[in-house]
Coordinates of N, CA and C in Angstrom, one line a residue:
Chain V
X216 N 149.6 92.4 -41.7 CA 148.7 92.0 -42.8 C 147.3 91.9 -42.2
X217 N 146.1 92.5 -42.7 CA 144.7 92.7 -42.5 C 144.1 91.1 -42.2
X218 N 143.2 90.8 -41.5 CA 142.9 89.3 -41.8 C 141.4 90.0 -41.2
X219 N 140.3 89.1 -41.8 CA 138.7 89.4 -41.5 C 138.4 88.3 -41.0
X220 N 138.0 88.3 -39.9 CA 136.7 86.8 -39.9 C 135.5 87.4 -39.4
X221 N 134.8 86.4 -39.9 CA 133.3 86.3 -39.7 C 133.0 85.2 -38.8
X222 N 132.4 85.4 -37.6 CA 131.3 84.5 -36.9 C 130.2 84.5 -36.5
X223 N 129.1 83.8 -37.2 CA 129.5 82.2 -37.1 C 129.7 82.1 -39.1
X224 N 130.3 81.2 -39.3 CA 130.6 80.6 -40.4 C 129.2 80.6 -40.9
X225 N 127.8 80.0 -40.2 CA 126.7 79.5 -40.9 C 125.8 79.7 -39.7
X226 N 124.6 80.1 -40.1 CA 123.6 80.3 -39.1 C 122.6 80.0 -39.9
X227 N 121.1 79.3 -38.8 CA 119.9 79.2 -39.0 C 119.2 79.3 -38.3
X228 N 117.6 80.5 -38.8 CA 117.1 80.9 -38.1 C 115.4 80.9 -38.4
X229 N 114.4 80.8 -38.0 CA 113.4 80.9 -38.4 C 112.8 82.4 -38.9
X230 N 111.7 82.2 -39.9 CA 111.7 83.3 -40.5 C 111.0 84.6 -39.7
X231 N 111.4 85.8 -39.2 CA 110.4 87.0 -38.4 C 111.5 87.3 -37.4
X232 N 113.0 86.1 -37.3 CA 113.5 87.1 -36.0 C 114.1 87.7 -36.5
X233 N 115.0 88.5 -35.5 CA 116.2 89.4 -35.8 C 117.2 88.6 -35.7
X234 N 118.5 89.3 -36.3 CA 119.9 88.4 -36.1 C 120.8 89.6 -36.3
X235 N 122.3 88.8 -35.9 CA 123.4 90.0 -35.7 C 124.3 88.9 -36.5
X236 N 125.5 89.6 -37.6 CA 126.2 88.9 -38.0 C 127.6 89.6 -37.5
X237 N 128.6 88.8 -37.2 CA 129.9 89.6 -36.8 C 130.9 89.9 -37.7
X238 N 131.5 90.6 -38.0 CA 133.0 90.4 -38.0 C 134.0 91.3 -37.5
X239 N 135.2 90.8 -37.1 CA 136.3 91.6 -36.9 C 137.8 91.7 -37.8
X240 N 138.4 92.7 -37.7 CA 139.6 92.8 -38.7 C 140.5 93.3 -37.2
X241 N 141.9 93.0 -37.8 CA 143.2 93.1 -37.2 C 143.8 94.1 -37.1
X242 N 143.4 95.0 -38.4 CA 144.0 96.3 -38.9 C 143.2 97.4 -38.6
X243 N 143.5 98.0 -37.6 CA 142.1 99.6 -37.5 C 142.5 100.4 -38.4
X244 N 143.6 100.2 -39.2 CA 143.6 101.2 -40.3 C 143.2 101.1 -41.4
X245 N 141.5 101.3 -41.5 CA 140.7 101.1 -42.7 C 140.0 102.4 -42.9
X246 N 140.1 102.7 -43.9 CA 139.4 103.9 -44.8 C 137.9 103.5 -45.0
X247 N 136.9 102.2 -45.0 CA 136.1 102.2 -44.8 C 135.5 101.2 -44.6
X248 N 134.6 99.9 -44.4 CA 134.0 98.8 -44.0 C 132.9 98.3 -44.8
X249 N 132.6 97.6 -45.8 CA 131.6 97.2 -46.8 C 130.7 95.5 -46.1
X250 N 129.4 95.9 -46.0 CA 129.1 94.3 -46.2 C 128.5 93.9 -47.7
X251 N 128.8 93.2 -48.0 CA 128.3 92.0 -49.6 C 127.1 91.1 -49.2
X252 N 126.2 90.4 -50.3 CA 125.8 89.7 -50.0 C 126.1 88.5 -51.3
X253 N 126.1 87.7 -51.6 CA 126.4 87.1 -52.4 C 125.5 85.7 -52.3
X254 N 125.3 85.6 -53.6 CA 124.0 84.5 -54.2 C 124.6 83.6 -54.8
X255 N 124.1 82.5 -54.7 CA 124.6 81.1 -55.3 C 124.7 81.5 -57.0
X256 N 126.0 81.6 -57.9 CA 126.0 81.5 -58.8 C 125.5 83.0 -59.5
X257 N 125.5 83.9 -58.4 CA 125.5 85.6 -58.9 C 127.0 86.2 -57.6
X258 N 126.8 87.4 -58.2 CA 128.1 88.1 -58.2 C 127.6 88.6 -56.2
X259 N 128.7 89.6 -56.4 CA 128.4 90.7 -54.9 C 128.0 91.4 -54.6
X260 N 126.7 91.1 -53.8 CA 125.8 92.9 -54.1 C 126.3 93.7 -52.9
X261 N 126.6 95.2 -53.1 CA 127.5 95.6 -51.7 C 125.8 96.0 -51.2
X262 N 125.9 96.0 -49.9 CA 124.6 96.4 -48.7 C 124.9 97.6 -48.3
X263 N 125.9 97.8 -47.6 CA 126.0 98.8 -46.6 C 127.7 99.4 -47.1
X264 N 127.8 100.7 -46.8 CA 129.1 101.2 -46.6 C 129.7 102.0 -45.5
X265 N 130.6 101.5 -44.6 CA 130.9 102.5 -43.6 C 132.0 103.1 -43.5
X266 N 132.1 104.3 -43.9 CA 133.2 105.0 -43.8 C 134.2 104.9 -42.7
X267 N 135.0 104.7 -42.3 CA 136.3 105.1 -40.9 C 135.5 106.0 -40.2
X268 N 135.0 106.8 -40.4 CA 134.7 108.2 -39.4 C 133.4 107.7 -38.9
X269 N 132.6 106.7 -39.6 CA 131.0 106.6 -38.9 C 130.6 105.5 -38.5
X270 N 130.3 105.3 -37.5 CA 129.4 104.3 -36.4 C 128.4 103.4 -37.0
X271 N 127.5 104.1 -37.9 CA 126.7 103.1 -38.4 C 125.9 103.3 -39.7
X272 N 125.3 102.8 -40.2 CA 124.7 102.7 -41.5 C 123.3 101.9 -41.6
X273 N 122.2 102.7 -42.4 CA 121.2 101.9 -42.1 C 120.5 101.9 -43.8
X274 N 120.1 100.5 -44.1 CA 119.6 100.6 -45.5 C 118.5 99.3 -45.2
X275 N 117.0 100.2 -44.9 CA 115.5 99.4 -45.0 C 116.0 98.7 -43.7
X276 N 115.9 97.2 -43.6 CA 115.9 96.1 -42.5 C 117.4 95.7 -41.7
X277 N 118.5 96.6 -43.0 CA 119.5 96.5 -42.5 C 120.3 97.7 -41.5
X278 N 121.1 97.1 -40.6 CA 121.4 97.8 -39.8 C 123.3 97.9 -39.7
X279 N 124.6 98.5 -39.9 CA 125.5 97.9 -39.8 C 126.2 99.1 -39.3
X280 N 127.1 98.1 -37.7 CA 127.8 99.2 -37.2 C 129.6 99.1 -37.2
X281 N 130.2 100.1 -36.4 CA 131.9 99.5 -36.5 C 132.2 100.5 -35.5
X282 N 132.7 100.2 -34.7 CA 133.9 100.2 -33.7 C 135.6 99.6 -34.5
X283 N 135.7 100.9 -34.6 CA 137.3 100.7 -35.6 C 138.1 100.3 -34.3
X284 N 138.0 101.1 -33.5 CA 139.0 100.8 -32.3 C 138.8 99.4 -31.9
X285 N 138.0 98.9 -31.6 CA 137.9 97.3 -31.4 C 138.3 96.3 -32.7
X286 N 138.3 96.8 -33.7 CA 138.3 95.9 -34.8 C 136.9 95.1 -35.2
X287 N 135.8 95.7 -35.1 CA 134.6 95.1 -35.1 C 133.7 95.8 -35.8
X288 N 132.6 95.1 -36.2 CA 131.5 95.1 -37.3 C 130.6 94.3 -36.9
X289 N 129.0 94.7 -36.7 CA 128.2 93.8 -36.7 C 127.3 94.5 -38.4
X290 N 126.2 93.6 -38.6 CA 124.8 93.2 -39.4 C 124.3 92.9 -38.7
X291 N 122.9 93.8 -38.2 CA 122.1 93.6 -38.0 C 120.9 93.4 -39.1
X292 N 120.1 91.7 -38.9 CA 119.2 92.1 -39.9 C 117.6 91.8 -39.2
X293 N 116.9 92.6 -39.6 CA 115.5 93.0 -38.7 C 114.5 91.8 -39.5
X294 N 114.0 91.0 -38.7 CA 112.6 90.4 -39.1 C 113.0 89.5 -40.6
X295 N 114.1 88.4 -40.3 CA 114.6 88.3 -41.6 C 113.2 87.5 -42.3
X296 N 113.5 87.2 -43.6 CA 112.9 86.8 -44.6 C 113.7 85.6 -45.3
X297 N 113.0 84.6 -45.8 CA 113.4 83.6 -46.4 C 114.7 84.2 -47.7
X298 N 114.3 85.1 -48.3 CA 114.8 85.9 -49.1 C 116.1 86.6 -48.7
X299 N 116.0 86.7 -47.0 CA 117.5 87.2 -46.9 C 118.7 85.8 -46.9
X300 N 118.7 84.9 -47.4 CA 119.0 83.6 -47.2 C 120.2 83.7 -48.2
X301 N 121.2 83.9 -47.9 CA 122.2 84.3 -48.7 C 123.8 83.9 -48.0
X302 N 124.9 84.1 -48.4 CA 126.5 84.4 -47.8 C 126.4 85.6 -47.7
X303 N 126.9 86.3 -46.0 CA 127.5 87.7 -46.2 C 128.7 87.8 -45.9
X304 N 129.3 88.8 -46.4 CA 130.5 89.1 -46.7 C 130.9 89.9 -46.2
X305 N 131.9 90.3 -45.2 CA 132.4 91.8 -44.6 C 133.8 91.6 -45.5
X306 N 134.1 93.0 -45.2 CA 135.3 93.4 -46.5 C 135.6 95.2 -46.0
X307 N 137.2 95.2 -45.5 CA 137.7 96.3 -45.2 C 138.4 96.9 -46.5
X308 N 138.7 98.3 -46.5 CA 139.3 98.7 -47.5 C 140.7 99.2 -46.3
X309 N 141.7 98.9 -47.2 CA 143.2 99.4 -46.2 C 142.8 100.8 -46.4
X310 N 143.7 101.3 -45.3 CA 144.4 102.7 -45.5 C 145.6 103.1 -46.2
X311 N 145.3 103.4 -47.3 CA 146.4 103.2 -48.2 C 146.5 102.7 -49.3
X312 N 146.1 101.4 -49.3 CA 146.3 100.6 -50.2 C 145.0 100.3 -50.9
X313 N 144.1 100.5 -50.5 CA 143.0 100.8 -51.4 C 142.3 99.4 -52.2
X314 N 143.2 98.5 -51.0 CA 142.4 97.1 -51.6 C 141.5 96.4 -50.5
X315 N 140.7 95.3 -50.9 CA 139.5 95.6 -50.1 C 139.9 93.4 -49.6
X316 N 139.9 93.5 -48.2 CA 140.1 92.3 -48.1 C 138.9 91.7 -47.5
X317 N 138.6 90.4 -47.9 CA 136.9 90.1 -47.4 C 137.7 88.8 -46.0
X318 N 136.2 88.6 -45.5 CA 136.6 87.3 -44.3 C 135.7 86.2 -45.2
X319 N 135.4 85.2 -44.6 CA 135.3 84.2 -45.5 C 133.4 84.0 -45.4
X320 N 132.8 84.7 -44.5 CA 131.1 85.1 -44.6 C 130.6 84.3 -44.1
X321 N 129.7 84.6 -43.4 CA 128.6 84.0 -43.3 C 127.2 83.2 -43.9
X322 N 126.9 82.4 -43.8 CA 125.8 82.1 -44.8 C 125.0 81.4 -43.9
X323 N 123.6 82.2 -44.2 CA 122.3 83.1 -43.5 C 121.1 81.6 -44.1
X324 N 120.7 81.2 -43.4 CA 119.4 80.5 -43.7 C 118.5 80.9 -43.4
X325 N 116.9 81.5 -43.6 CA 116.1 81.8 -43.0 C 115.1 80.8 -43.3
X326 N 114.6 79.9 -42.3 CA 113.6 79.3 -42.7 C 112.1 79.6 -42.7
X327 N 111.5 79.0 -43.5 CA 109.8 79.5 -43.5 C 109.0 78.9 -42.3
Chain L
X88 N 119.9 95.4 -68.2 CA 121.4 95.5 -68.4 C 122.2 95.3 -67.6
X89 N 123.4 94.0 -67.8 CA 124.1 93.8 -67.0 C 125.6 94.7 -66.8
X90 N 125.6 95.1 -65.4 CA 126.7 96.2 -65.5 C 128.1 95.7 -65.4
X91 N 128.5 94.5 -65.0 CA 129.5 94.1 -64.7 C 129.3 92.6 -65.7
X92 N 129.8 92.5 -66.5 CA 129.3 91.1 -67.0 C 130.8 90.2 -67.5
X93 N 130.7 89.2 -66.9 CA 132.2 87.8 -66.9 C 131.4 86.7 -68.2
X94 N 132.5 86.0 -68.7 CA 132.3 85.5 -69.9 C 133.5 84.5 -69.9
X95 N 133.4 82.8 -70.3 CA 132.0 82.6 -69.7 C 131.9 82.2 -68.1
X96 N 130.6 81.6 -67.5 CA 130.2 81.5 -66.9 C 130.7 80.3 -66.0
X97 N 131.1 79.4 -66.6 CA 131.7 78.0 -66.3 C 132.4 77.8 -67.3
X98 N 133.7 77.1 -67.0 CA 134.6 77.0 -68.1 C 135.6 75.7 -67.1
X99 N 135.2 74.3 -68.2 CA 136.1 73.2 -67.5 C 137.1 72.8 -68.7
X100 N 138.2 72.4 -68.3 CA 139.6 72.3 -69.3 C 140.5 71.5 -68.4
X101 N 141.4 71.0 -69.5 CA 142.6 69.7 -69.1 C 143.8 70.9 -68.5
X102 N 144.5 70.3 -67.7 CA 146.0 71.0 -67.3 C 146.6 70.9 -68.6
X103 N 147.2 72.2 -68.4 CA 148.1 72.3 -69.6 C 147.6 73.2 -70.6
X104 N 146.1 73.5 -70.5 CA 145.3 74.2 -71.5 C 145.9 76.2 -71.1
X105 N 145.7 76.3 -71.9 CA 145.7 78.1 -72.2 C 144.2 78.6 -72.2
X106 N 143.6 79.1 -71.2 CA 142.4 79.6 -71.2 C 142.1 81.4 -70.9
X107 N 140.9 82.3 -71.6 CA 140.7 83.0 -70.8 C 139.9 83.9 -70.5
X108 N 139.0 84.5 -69.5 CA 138.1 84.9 -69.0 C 137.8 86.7 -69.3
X109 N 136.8 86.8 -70.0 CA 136.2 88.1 -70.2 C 135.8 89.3 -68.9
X110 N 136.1 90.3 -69.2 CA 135.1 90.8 -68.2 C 134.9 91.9 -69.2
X111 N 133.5 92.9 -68.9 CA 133.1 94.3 -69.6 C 132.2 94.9 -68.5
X112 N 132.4 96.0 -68.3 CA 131.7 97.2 -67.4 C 131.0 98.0 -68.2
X113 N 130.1 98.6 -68.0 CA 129.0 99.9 -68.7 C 129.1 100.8 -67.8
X114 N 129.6 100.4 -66.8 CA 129.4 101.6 -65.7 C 129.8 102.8 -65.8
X115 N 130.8 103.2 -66.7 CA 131.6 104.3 -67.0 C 132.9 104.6 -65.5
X116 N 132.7 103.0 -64.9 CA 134.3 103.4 -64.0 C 135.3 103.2 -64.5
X117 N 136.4 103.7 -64.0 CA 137.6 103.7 -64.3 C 138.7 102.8 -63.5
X118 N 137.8 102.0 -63.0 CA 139.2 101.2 -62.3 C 138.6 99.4 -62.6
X119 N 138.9 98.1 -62.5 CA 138.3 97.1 -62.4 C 139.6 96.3 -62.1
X120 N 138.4 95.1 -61.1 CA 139.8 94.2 -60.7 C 139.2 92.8 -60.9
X121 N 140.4 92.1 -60.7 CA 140.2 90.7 -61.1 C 140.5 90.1 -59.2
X122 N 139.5 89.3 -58.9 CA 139.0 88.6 -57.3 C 138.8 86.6 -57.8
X123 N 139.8 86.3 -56.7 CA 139.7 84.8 -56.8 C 139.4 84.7 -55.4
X124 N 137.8 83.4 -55.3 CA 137.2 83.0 -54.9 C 137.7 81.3 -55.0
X125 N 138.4 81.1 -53.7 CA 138.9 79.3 -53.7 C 137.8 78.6 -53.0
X126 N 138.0 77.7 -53.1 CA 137.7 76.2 -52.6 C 136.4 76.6 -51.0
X127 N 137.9 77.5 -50.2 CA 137.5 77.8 -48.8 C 136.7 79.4 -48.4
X128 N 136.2 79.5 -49.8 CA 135.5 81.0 -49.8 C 136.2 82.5 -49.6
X129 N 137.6 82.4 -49.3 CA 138.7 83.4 -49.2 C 138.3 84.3 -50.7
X130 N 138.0 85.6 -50.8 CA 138.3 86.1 -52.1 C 139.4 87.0 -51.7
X131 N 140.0 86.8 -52.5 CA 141.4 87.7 -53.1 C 141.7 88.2 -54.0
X132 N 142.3 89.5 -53.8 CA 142.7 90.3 -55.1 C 143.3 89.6 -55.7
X133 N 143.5 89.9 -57.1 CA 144.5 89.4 -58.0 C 145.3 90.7 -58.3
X134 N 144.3 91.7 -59.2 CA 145.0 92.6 -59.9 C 143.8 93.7 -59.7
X135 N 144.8 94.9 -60.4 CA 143.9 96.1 -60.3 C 144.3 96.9 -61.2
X136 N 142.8 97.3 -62.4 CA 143.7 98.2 -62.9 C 142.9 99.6 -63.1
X137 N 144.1 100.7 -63.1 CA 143.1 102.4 -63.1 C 143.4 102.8 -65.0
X138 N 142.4 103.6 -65.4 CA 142.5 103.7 -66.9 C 143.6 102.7 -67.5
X139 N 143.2 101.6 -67.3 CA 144.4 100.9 -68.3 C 145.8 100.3 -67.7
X140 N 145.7 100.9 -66.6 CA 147.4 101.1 -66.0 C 147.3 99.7 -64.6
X141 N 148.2 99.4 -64.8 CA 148.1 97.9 -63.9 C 148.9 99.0 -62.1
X142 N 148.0 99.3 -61.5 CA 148.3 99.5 -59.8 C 148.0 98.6 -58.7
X143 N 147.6 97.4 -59.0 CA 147.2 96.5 -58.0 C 148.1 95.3 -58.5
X144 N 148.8 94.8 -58.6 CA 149.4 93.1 -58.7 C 149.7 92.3 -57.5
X145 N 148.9 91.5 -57.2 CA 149.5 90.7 -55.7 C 150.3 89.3 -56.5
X146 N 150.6 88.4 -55.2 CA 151.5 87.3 -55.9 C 150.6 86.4 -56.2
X147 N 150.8 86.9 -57.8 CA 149.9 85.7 -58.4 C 150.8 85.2 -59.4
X148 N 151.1 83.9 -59.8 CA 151.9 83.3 -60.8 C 151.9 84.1 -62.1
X149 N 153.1 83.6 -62.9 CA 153.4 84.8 -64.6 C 152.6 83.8 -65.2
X150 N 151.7 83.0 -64.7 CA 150.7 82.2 -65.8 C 149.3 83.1 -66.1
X151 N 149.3 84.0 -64.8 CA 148.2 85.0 -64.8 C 148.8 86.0 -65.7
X152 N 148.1 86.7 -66.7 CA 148.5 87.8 -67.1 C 146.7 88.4 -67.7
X153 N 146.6 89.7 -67.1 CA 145.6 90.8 -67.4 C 145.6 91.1 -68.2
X154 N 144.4 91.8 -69.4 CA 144.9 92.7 -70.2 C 143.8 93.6 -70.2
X155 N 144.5 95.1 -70.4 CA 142.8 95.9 -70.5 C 142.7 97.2 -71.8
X156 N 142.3 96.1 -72.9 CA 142.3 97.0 -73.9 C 141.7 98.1 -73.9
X157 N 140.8 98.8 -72.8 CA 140.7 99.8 -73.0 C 139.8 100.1 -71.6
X158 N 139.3 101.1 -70.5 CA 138.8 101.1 -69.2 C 137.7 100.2 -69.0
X159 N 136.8 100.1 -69.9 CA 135.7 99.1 -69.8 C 136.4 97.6 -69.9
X160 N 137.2 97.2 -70.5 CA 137.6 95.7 -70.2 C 138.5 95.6 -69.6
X161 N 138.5 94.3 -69.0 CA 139.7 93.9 -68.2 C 139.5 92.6 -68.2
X162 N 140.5 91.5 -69.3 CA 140.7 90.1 -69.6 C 141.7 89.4 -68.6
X163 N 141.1 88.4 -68.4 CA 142.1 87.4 -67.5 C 142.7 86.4 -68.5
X164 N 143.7 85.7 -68.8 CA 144.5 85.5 -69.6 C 145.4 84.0 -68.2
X165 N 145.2 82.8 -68.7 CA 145.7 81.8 -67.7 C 146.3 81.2 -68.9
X166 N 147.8 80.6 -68.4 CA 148.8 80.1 -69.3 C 149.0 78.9 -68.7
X167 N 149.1 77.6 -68.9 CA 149.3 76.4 -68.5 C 148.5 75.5 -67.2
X168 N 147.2 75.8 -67.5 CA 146.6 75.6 -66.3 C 147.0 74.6 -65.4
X169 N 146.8 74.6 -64.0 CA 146.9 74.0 -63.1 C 145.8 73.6 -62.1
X170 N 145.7 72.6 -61.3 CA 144.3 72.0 -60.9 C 144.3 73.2 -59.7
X171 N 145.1 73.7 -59.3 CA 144.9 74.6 -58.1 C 144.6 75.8 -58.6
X172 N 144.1 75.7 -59.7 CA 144.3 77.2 -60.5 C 141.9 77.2 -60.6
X173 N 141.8 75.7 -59.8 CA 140.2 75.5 -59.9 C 139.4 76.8 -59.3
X174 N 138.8 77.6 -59.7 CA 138.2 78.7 -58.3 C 137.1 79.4 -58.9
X175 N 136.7 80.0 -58.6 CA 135.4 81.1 -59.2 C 136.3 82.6 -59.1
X176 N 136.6 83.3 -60.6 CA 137.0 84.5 -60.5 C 136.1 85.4 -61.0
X177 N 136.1 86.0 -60.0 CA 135.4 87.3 -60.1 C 136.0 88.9 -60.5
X178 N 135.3 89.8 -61.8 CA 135.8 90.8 -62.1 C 135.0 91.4 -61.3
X179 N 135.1 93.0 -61.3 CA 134.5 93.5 -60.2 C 134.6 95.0 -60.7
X180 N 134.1 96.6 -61.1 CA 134.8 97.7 -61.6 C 134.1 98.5 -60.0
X181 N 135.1 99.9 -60.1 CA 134.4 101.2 -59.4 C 135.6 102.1 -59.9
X182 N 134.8 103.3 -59.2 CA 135.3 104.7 -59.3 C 136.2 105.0 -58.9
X183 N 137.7 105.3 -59.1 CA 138.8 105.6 -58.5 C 138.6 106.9 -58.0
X184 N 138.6 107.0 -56.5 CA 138.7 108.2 -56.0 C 139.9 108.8 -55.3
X185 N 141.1 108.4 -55.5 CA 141.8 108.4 -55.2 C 143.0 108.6 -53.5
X186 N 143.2 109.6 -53.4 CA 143.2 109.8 -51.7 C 141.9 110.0 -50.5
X187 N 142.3 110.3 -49.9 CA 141.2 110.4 -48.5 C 140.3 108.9 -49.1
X188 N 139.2 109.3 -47.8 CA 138.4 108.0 -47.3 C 137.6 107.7 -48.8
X189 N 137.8 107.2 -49.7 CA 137.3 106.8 -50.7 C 135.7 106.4 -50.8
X190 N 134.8 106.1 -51.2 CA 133.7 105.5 -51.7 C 133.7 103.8 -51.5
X191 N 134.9 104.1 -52.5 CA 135.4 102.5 -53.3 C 134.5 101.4 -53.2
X192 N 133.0 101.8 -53.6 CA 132.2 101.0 -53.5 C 132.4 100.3 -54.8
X193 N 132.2 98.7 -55.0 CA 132.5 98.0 -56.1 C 131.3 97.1 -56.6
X194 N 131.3 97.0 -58.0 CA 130.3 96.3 -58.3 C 130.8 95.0 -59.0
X195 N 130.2 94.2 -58.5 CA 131.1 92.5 -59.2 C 129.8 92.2 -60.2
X196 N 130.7 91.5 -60.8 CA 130.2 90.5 -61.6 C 129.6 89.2 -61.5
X197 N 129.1 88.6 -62.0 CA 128.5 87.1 -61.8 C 129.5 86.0 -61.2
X198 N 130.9 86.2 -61.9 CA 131.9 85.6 -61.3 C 131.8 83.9 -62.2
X199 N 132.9 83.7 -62.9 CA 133.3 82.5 -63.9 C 134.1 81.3 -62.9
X200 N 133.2 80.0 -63.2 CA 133.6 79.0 -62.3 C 134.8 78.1 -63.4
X201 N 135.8 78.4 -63.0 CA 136.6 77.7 -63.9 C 136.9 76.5 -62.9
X202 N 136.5 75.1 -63.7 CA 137.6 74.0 -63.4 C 138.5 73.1 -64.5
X203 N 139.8 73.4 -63.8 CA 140.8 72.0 -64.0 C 140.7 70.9 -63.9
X204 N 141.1 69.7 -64.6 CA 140.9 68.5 -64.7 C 142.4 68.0 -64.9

């Protein structure tokens, strides 16, 4: 059975640095690797998608890589912003099964 | 325009009540699922359905029952509520692509905070 975590549970950081968010899964047999971001009292917005076959993914400040063989994922986010101040969410899709299991996220503080 | 839109938004009720939760897509996909969000931030499938057709059911109680009158909707349907039944559910649709490395990028919804009492 697939299991996701994310570490650290909660992070805080001042606003301008960079940060790395983790996660690993159990199961290397994923078809592809999504991060979410999720807003108090709004839905999931997906960030990034990484297919099984590719290393990394880049959209504006965000950065997000995978090492399937290891079971690992990072987020990288560049020069955060108050505005990146959210829960993220990593979320494998099985091989096969086509359902997408999340870890329980991170949630990002960026202070001013 | 909202593409993924849950109905309502918060919804609190006694045990024992029969309650149940909307969803509607515009997206023009063909698949949408129903995601429970507990207490400890775990989200979980519930269900999945492709044109209509129920291909996703994990173990979720016969108090849960789906319905999807037609691709754009997919109703959540709760029979005898229970306090552990308290969570934020989330609908969610995308594009069924079926074999190989899929897309399966998903678009959620706002997500309906239901509590038990």
């Amino acid at each position: 059975k697939q299991e996701v975590t994310q570490i650290p549970a909660a992070l805080s950081v001042p606003e301008g640095e960079n940060l790395v968010l983790n996660c690993s899964f159990t199961d290397s047999a994923i078809y592809n690797l999504q991060w979410f971001r999720q807003d108090p009292g709004k839905g999931l917005t997906s960030l990034l998608l990484i297919q099984s076959s590719q290393r990394e993914q880049t959209s504006g400040r965000l950065n997000a890589s995978l090492d399937k063989s290891s079971g690992r994922s990072t987020l990288y986010i560049a020069a955060s912003q108050p505005g990146d101040s959210a829960t993220y969410l990593c979320a494998v899709t099985g091989a096969g099964s086509y359902q997408l299991t999340f870890g329980k996220g991170t949630k990002l503080s960026v202070i001013p | 325009d909202t593409a993924v839109s849950q109905t309502p938004k918060y919804l609190v009720t006694q045990m024992g009540n029969d309650k149940s939760i909307k969803c509607e897509q515009n997206l023009g996909h063909d698949t949408m699922y129903w995601y429970k969000q507990d207490s400890k931030k775990f989200l979980k499938i519930m269900f999945s359905y492709n044109n209509k057709e129920l291909i996703i059911n994990e173990t979720v109680p016969n108090r849960f029952s789906p319905k999807s009158p037609d691709k754009a909707h997919l109703n959540l349907h709760i029979n005898s509520l229970e306090l552990g039944d308290s969570a934020v559910y989330f609908c969610a649709s995308s594009q069924w692509t079926g074999g190989g490395a899929g897309a399966n990028v998903l678009t959620f919804g706002a997500g309906s905070r239901l509590t038990v009492l």
